[in-house]
Coordinates of C-alpha atoms in Angstrom, one line a residue:
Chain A
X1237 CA -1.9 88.1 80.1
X1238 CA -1.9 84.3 79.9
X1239 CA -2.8 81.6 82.0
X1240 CA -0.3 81.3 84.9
X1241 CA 0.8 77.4 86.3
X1242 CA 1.2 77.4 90.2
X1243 CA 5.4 77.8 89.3
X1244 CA 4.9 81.2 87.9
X1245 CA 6.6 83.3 90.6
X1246 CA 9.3 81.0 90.9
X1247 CA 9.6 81.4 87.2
X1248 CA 10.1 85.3 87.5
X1249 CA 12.5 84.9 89.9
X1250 CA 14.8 82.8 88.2
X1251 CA 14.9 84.6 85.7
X1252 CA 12.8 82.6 83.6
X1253 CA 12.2 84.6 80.1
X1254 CA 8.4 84.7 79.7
X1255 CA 6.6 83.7 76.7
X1256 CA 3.2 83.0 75.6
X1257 CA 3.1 79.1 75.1
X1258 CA -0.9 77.9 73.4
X1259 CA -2.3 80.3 75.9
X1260 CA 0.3 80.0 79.1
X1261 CA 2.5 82.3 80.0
X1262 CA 5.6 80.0 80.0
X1263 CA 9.5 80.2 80.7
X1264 CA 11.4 79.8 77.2
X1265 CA 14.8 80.1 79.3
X1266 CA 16.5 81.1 82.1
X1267 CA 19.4 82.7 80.3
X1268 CA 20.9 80.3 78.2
X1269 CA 18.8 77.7 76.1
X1270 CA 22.2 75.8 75.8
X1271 CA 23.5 75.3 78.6
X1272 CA 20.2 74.0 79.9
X1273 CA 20.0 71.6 77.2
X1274 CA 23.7 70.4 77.9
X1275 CA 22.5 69.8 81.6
X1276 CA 20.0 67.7 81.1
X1277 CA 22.8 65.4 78.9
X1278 CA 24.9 65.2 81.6
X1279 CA 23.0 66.0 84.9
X1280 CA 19.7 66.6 85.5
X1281 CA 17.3 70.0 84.5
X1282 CA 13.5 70.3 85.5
X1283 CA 10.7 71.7 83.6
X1284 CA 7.3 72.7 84.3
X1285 CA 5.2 70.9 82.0
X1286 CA 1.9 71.7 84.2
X1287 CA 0.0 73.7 81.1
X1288 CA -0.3 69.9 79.9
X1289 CA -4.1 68.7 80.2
X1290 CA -4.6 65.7 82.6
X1291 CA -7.5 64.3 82.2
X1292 CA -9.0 61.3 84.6
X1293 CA -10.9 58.7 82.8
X1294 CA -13.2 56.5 85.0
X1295 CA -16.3 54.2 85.2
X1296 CA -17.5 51.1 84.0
X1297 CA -17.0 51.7 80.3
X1298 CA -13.8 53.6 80.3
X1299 CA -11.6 50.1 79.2
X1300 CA -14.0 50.1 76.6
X1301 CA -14.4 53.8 75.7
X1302 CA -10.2 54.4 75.5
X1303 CA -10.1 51.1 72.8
X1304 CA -12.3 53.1 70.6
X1305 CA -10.8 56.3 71.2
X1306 CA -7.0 55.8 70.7
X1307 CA -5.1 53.9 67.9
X1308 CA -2.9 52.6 70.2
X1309 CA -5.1 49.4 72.3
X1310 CA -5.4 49.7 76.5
X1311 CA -5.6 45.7 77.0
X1312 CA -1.3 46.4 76.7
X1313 CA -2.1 47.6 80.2
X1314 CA -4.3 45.0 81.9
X1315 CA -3.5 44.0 85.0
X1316 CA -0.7 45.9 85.2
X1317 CA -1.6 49.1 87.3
X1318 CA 1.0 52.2 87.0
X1319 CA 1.6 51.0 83.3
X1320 CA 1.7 53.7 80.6
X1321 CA 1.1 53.6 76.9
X1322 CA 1.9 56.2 74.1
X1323 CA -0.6 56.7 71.5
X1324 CA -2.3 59.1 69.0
X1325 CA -6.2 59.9 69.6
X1326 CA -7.5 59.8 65.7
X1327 CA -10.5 61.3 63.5
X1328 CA -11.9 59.2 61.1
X1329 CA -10.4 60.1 58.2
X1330 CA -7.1 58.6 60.0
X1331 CA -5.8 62.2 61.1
X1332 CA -4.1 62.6 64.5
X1333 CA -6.4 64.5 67.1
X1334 CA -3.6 64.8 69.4
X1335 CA -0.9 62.5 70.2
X1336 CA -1.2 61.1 74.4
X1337 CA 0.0 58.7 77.3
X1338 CA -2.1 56.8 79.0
X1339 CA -1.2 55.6 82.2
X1340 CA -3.3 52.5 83.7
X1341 CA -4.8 53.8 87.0
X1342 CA -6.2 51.7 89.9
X1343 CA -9.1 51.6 88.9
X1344 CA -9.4 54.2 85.8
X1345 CA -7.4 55.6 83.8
X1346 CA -5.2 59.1 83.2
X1347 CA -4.8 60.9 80.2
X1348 CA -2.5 63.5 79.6
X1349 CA -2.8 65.6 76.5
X1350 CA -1.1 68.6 74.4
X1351 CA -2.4 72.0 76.2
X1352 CA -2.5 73.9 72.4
X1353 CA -4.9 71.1 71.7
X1354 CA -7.1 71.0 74.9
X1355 CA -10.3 72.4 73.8
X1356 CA -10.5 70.2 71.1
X1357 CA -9.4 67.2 72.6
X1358 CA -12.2 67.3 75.4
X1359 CA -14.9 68.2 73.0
X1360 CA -13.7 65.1 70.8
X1361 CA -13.7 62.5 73.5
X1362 CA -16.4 64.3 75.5
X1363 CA -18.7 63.6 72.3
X1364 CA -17.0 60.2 71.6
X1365 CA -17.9 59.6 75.6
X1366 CA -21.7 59.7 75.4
X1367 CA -22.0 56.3 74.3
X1368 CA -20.0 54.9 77.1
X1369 CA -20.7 54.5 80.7
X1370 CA -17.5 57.1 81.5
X1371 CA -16.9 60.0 83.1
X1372 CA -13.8 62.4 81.9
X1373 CA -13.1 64.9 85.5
X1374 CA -10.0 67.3 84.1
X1375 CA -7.6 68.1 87.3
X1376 CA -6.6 71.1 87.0
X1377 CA -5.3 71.4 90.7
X1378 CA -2.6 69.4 89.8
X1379 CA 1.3 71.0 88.3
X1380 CA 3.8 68.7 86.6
X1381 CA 6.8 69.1 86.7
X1382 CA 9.1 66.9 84.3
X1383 CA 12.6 65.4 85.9
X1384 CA 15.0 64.7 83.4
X1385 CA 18.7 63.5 83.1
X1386 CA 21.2 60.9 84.2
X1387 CA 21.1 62.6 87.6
X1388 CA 17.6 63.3 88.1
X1389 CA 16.4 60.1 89.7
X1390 CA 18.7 60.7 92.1
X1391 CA 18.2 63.7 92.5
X1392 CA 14.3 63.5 93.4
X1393 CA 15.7 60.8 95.9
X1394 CA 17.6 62.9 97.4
X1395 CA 14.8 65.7 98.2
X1396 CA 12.1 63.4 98.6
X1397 CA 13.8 61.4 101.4
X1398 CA 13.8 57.8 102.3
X1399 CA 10.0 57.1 102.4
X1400 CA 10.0 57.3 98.7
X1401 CA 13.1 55.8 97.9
X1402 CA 12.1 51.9 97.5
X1403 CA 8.9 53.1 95.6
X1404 CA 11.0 55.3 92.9
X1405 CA 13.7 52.4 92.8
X1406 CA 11.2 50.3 92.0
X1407 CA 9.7 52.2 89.1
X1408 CA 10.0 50.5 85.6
X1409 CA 10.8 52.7 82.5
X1410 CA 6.9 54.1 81.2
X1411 CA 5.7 52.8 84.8
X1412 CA 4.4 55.2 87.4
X1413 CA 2.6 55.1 90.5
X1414 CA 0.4 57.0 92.8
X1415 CA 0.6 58.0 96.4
X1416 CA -1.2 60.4 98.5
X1417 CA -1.9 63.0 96.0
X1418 CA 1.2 62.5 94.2
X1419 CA 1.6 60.9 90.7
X1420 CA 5.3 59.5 90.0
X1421 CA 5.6 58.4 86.4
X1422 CA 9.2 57.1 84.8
X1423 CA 8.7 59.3 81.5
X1424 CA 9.8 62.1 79.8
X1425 CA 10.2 63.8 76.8
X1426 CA 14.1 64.4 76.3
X1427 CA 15.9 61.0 75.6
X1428 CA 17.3 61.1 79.1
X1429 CA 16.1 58.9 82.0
X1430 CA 13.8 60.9 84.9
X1431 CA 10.3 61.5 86.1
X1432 CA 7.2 63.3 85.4
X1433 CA 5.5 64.5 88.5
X1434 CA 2.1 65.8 89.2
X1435 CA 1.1 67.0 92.4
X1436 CA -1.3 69.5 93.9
X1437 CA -0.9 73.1 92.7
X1438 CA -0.1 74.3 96.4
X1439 CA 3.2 71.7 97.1
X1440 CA 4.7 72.8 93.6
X1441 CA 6.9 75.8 94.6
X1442 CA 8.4 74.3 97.3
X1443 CA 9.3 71.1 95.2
X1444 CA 10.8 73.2 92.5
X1445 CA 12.6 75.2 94.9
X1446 CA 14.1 72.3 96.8
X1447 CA 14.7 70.8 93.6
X1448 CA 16.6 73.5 92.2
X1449 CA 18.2 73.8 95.8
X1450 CA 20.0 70.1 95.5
X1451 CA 21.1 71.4 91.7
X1452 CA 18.6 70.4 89.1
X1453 CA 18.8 73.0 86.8
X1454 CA 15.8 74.9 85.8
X1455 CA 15.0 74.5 82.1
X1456 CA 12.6 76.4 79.3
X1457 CA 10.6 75.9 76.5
X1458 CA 13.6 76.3 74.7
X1459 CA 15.7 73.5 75.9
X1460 CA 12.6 70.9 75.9
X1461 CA 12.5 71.4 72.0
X1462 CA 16.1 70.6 71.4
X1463 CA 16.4 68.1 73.7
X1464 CA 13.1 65.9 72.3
X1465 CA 14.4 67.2 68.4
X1466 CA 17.6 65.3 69.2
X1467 CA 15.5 62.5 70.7
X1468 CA 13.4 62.4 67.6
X1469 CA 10.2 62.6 69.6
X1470 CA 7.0 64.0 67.7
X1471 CA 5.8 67.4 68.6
X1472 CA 2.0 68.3 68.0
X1473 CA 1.4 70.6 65.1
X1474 CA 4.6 69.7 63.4
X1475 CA 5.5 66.4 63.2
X1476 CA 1.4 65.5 62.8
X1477 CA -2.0 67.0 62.6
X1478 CA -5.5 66.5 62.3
X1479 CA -4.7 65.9 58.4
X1480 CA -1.6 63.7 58.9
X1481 CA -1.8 60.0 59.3
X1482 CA 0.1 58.3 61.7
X1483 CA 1.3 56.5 58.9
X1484 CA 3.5 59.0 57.8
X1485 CA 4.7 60.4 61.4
X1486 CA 6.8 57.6 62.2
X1487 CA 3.8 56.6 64.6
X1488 CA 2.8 53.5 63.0
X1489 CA 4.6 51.5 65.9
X1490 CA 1.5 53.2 68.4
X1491 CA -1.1 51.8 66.0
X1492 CA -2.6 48.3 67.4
X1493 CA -4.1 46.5 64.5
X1494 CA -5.0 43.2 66.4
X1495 CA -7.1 41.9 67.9
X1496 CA -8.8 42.9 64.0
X1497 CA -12.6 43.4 65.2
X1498 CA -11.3 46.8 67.9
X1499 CA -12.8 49.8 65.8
X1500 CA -11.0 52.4 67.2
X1501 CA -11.7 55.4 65.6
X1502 CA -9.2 56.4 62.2
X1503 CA -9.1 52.4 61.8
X1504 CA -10.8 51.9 58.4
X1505 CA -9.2 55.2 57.1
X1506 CA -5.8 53.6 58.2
X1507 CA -6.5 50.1 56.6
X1508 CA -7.1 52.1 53.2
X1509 CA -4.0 54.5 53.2
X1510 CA -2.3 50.8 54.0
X1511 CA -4.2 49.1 51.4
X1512 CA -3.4 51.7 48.9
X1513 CA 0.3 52.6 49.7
X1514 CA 1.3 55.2 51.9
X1515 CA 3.1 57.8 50.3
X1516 CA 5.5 59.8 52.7
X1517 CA 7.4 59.1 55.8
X1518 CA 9.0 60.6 58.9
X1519 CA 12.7 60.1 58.4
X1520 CA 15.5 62.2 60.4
X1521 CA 17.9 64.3 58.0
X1522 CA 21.9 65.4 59.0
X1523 CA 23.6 68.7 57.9
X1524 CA 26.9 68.4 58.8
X1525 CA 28.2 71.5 56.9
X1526 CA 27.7 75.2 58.5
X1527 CA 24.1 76.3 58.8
X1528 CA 20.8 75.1 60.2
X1529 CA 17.9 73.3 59.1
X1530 CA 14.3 74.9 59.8
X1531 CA 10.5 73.5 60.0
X1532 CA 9.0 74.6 56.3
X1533 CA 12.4 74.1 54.4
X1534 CA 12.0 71.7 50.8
X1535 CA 13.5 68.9 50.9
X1536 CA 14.0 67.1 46.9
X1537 CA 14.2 63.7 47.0
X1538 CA 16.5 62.0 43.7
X1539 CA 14.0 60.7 41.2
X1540 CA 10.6 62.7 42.6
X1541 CA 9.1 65.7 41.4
X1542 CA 7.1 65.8 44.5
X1543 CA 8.9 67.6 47.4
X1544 CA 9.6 66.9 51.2
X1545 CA 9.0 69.0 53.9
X1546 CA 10.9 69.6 57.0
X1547 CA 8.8 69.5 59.6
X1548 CA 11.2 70.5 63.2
X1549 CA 14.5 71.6 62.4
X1550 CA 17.4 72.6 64.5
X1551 CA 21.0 73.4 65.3
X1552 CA 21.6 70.3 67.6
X1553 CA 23.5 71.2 70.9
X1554 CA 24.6 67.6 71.6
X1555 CA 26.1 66.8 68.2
X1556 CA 27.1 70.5 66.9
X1557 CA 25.6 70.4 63.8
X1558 CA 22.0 70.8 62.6
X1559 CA 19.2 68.1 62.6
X1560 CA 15.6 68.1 61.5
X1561 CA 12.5 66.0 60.8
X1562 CA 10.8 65.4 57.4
X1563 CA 8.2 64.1 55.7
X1564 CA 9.3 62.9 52.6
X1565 CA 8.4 60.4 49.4
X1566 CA 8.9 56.8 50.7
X1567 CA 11.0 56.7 47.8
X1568 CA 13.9 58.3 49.9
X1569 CA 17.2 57.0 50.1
X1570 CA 20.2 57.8 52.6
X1571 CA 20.8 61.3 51.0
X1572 CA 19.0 64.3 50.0
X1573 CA 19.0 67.8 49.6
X1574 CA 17.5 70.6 51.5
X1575 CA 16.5 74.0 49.9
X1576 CA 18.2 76.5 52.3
X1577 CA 17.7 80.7 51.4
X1578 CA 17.4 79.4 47.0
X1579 CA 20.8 77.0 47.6
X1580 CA 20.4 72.9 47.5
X1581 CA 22.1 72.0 50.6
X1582 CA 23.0 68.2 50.6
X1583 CA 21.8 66.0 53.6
X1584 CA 22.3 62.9 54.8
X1585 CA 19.0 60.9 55.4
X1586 CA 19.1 58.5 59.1
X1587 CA 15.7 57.5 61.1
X1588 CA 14.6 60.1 62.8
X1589 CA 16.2 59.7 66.5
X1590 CA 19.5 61.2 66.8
X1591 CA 20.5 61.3 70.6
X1592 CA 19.6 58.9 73.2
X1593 CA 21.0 58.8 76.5
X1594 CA 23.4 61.4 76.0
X1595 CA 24.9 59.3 73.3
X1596 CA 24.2 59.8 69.5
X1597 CA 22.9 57.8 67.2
X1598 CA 24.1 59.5 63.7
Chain B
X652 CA 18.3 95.5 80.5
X653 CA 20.2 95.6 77.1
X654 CA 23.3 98.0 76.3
X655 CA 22.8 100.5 73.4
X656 CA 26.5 102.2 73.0
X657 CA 26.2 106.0 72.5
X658 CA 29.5 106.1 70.2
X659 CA 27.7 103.9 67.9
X660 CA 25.4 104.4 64.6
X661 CA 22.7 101.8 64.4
X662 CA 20.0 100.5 61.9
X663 CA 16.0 99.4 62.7
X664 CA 17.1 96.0 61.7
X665 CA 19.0 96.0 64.7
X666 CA 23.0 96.0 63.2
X667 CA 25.1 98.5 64.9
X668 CA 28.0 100.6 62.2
X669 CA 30.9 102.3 64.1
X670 CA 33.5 104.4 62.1
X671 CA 37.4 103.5 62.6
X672 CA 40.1 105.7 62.6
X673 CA 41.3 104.4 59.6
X674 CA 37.7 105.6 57.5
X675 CA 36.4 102.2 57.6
X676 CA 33.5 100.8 59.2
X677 CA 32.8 98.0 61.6
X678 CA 29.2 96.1 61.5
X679 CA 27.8 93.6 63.9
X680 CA 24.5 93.7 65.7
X681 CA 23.2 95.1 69.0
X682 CA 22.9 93.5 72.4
X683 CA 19.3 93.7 71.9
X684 CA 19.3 91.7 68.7
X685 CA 21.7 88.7 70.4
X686 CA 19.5 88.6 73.5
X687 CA 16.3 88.5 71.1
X688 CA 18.1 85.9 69.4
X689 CA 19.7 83.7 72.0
X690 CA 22.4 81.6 71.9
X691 CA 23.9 81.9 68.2
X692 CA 25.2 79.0 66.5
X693 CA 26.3 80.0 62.9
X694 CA 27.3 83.1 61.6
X695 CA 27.4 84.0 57.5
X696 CA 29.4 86.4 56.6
X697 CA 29.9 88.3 53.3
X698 CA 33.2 87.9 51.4
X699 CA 35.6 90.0 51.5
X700 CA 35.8 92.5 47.9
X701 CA 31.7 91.9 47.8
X702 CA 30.6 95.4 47.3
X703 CA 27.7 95.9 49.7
X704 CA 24.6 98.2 49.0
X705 CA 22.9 99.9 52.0
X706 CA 20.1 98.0 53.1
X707 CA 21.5 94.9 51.4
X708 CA 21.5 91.6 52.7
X709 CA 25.1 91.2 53.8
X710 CA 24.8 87.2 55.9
X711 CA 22.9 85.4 58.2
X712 CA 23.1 85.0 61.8
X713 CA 21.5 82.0 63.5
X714 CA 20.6 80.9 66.6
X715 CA 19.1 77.5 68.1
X716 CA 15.8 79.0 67.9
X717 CA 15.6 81.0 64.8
X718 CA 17.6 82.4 61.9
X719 CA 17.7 86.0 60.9
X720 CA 19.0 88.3 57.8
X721 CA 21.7 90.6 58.3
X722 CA 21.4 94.0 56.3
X723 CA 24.4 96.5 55.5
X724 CA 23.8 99.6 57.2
X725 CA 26.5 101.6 54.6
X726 CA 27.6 101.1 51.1
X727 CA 30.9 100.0 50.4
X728 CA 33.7 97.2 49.4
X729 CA 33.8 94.5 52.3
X730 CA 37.6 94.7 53.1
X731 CA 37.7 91.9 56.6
X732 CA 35.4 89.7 58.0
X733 CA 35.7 88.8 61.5
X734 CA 36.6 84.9 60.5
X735 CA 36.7 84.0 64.3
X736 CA 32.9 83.5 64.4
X737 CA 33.5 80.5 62.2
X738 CA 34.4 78.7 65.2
X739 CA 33.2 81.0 68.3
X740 CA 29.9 82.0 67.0
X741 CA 28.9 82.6 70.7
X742 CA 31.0 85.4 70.6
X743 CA 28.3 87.5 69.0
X744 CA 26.1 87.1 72.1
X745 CA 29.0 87.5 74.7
X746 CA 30.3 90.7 72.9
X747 CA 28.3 92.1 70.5
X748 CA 29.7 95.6 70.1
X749 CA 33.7 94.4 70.4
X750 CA 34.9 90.6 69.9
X751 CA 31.8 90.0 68.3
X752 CA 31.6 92.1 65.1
X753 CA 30.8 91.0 61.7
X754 CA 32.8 92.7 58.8
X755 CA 34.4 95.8 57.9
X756 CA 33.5 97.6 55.0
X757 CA 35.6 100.8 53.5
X758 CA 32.5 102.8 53.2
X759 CA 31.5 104.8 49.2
X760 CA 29.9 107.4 50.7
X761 CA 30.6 107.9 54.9
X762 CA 27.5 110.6 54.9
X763 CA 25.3 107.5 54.5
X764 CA 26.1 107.1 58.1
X765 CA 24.2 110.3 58.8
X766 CA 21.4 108.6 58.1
X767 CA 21.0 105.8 60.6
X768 CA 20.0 106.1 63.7
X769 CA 21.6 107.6 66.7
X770 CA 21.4 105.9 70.4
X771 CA 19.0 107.5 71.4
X772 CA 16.6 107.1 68.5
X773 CA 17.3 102.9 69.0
X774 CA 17.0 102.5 72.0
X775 CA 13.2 104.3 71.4
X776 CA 12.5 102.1 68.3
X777 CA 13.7 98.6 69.9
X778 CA 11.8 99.7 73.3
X779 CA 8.3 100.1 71.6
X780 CA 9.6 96.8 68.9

C-alpha cells in the first residue's frame, strides 16, 4: 500500500479509481476521465494535489540561498508578499532538478515541488543549504487541493462565505495569500482560472465535501494530464529531466540571466549550450486525422537525419483530435511527420500551448 | 464489477467472439478491457475482405490514456466492420458486447472457437490479470 493524503476515504467513496501515483495511492478518475476534463472547461472540477512536497524556506539567507538555487531570480518577488514565481531548480551541468513555484512568504519563502522527485529535491537543496543561513521545515500536515475552472472562484466563494470573499477577490493571477493556517494561491495547472489551496490535513474532508456539495466536480489523475497537455504545461519526467536543459523545454522564459554576476546553479552550463547553439526545442504538434499521438513516438523533421521525440502525447478532449509535445531539431518548420505503429503520419507543428481558457489556440 | 457474458467465447487478450446464426462471427472486446481502458477515442478497424489469422493483429483501439492492439480470436475473411465507431467510438465502452462490436469475420475453421476460452475460464484469468 502507498502513502495515503488526508482525502483518501473521500476518494473511496466517490468512487475514485485508485492508482499508485510516485508512491501515493492516488484517484486516476471517478468514472469518466472525460467528462471530468470537459468540467473543468466549462465549470469548475477539484483535485487533490496534496502528494505535492511543500517545502518552507526561512532565515536570514533564504533570499540569498533561493538566487543560487533556482534559474528563475526571487528579487521578481521583492516587496511584494503573496507573489509567486515558476522556475526550474538546476544541476550544474544545466539539467532540470525539478521544475517549482515559489511563492514570496511574509517573511520566508514556500516551495512546492514534484512528489516523484521529493527525495531528491531535499537532498539537493538540503546540501546546497549548508552554506546559507537557512532552514528548509517540510509541512507535511498540510493537503492541497487544486480549484480549477471558470466557475471555481466562485465556487470557493460560495462555500467559504463572506469573510473570505474581499480577500479572494482581491487575489491577482500567480498571487496568493495566507490566513490562519490557510494558504490561498491564484494558480493552477489546467489553463483555466482557480485556486490552489493548502490547509491542515484535518479541515481537508470537510472542504472537499462541501466543495463537491456546491458542484465542483471531483477530478483524477487522469483529467489533470489532459487538461495541462492541452495547456501545454511541462510535466516532470517528460517534458524535462535531470539531462535536459531548460533550453530545450520551452523553459527558457523561467531562466533570469540578469543581473549577469547571480550564479545560480546550471548558469555557466546554460551560457555554453547558448554560446554553442542549442540544438532541439519544445514545440506543440497537431494530428488532425484519426488516431493518437503518444510520449516515445519519432518524430522526422524535413532535411535532418536526427529524429524528434514526442515527449506527452494525447487525444485532446477539448479539440477532438490528438496533440503532443516534442522535442525536436530547431531546424523544424510548421509541418512534420510522426512515426505511428511503422506508418509516417503527417503533423502540423504550432508552439506548444493548445487550449487556454477553454478556448483553443490551434 | 465487470460483466463477462456466459454466451460468449473470449480470448486472454481480452476480445470477446460470439457465433451468429448466420455461421459468422462477431468480435469486440470485454467490459473488462473498456473499463481497463477508459474512455475510448479511436477505433481501427480491419477492412473488410482482409483475411485474418488467429492471433493476428486485426486494429487498434485507443483511449485518452493509452492505446492497445486488437488480436483476431478466429481465422477468417472480414466480411463487416462496425463503421459506426468512426464517429461514436464511446460506444465500445457504453456497450461492449452489443452496439459496440468490432467486425465480423465468416470464420475458416469454426472449431477454432473451441479453443478460446469459456466464461468461466475469463473471468478467472482477468481476476488474477
Amino acid at each position: 500500500m502507498g502513502n495515503k493524503t488526508a482525502l483518501y476515504d473521500a476518494h473511496v467513496a466517490m468512487g475514485g479509481k485508485m492508482v499508485d501515483f510516485g508512491g501515493w495511492d492516488m484517484p486516476l478518475h471517478y468514472g469518466s476521465q472525460l467528462e471530468e476534463h470537459h468540467k473543468v472547461r466549462q465549470g469548475a472540477g477539484m483535485f487533490d494535489v496534496s502528494h505535492m512536497t511543500v517545502v518552507d524556506v526561512d532565515g536570514e539567507g533564504a533570499r540569498d540561498f533561493l538566487r543560487t538555487l533556482l534559474a528563475n531570480d526571487v528579487a521578481k518577488l521583492d516587496g511584494n508578499p503573496g507573489k509567486a514565481l515558476y522556475t526550474g531548480m538546476l544541476n550544474e551541468k544545466g539539467g532540470v532538478v525539478d521544475d517549482l513555484i515559489v511563492y514570496l512568504r511574509d517573511p520566508g519563502y514556500r516551495v512546492v515541488v514534484n512528489c516523484a522527485t521529493r527525495e531528491k529535491d531535499l537532498a539537493w537543496m538540503n546540501q546546497q543549504a549548508a552554506a546559507f543561513d537557512v532552514t528548509l521545515t517540510e509541512r507535511p500536515h498540510l493537503a492541497m487541493i487544486a480549484i480549477q475552472g471558470p466557475e471555481a472562484i466562485d465556487k470557493v466563494k460560495e462555500v467559504m462565505g463572506i469573510d473570505w470573499t474581499a480577500a479572494i477577490d482581491g487575489l491577482k493571477v500567480f498571487n496568493s495569500f495566507a490566513r490562519d493556517d490557510w494558504f490561498i494561491a491564484r494558480t493552477g495547472y489546467t489553463g483555466e482560472d482557480g485556486l490552489e489551496i493548502m490547509l491542515n490535513n484535518d479541515d481537508a474532508p470537510g472542504f472537499w465535501h462541501a466543495l463537491a456539495d456546491a458542484g465542483v466536480a471531483p477530478c483524477g489523475l487522469g483529467a489533470r494530464d489532459t487538461l495541462r497537455l492541452e495547456a501545454g504545461m511541462n510535466l516532470y519526467g517528460h517534458e524535462m529531466d535531470d539531462d535536459t536543459s531548460p533550453l530545450q523545454a520551452n523553459m527558457a522564459w523561467t531562466i533570469a540571466w540578469e543581473p549577469q554576476d547571480r550564479k545560480f546553479i546550471g548558469r555557466e552550463a546554460l551560457e555554453q549550450e547558448k554560446a554553442a547553439g542549442v540544438e532541439n526545442k519544445l514545440v506543440g504538434l497537431v494530428l488532425e486525422e484519426r488516431g493518437v499521438l503518444r510520449a516515445g513516438q519519432e518524430v522526422v523533421v524535413d532535411g535532418e537525419d536526427r529524429r524528434g521525440i514526442i515527449t506527452s502525447g494525447t487525444f485532446s478532449p477539448t479539440l477532438g483530435f490528438s496533440i503532443a509535445m516534442a522535442r525536436v531539431p530547431v531546424s523544424v518548420g510548421d509541418a512534420a511527420q510522426v512515426e505511428i505503429r511503422k506508418k509516417l503520419i503527417p503533423v502540423r507543428v504550432v508552439k506548444p500551448s493548445f487550449v487556454r481558457n477553454g478556448k483553443s489556440l490551434v | 464489477m465487470s460483466e463477462i457474458r456466459s454466451e460468449l467465447k473470449y480470448a486472454s487478450s481480452h476480445e470477446w467472439a460470439r457465433l451468429e446464426e448466420d455461421g459468422t462471427v462477431t468480435v469486440g472486446i470485454s467490459d473488462h478491457a473498456q473499463e481497463a481502458l477508459g474512455d475510448v477515442v479511436y477505433v481501427e478497424t480491419p477492412e473488410v475482405g482482409q483475411t485474418l489469422t488467429a492471433g493476428e493483429e486485426a486494429g487498434v483501439v485507443e483511449s485518452v490514456k493509452a492505446a492497445s492492439d486488437i488480436y483476431a480470436p478466429i481465422s477468417g475473411e472480414v466480411v463487416a466492420i462496425n463503421e459506426a465507431l468512426e464517429d461514436e467510438p464511446e460506444t465500445v465502452n457504453s456497450s461492449p458486447y452489443d452496439d459496440g462490436w468490432f467486425f465480423k469475420v465468416k470464420p475458416s475453421d469454426e472449431s477454432e472457437l473451441d479453443k478460446l476460452l469459456d466464461a468461466e475460464a475469463y473471468k478467472a484469468e482477468s481476476d488474477e490479470g
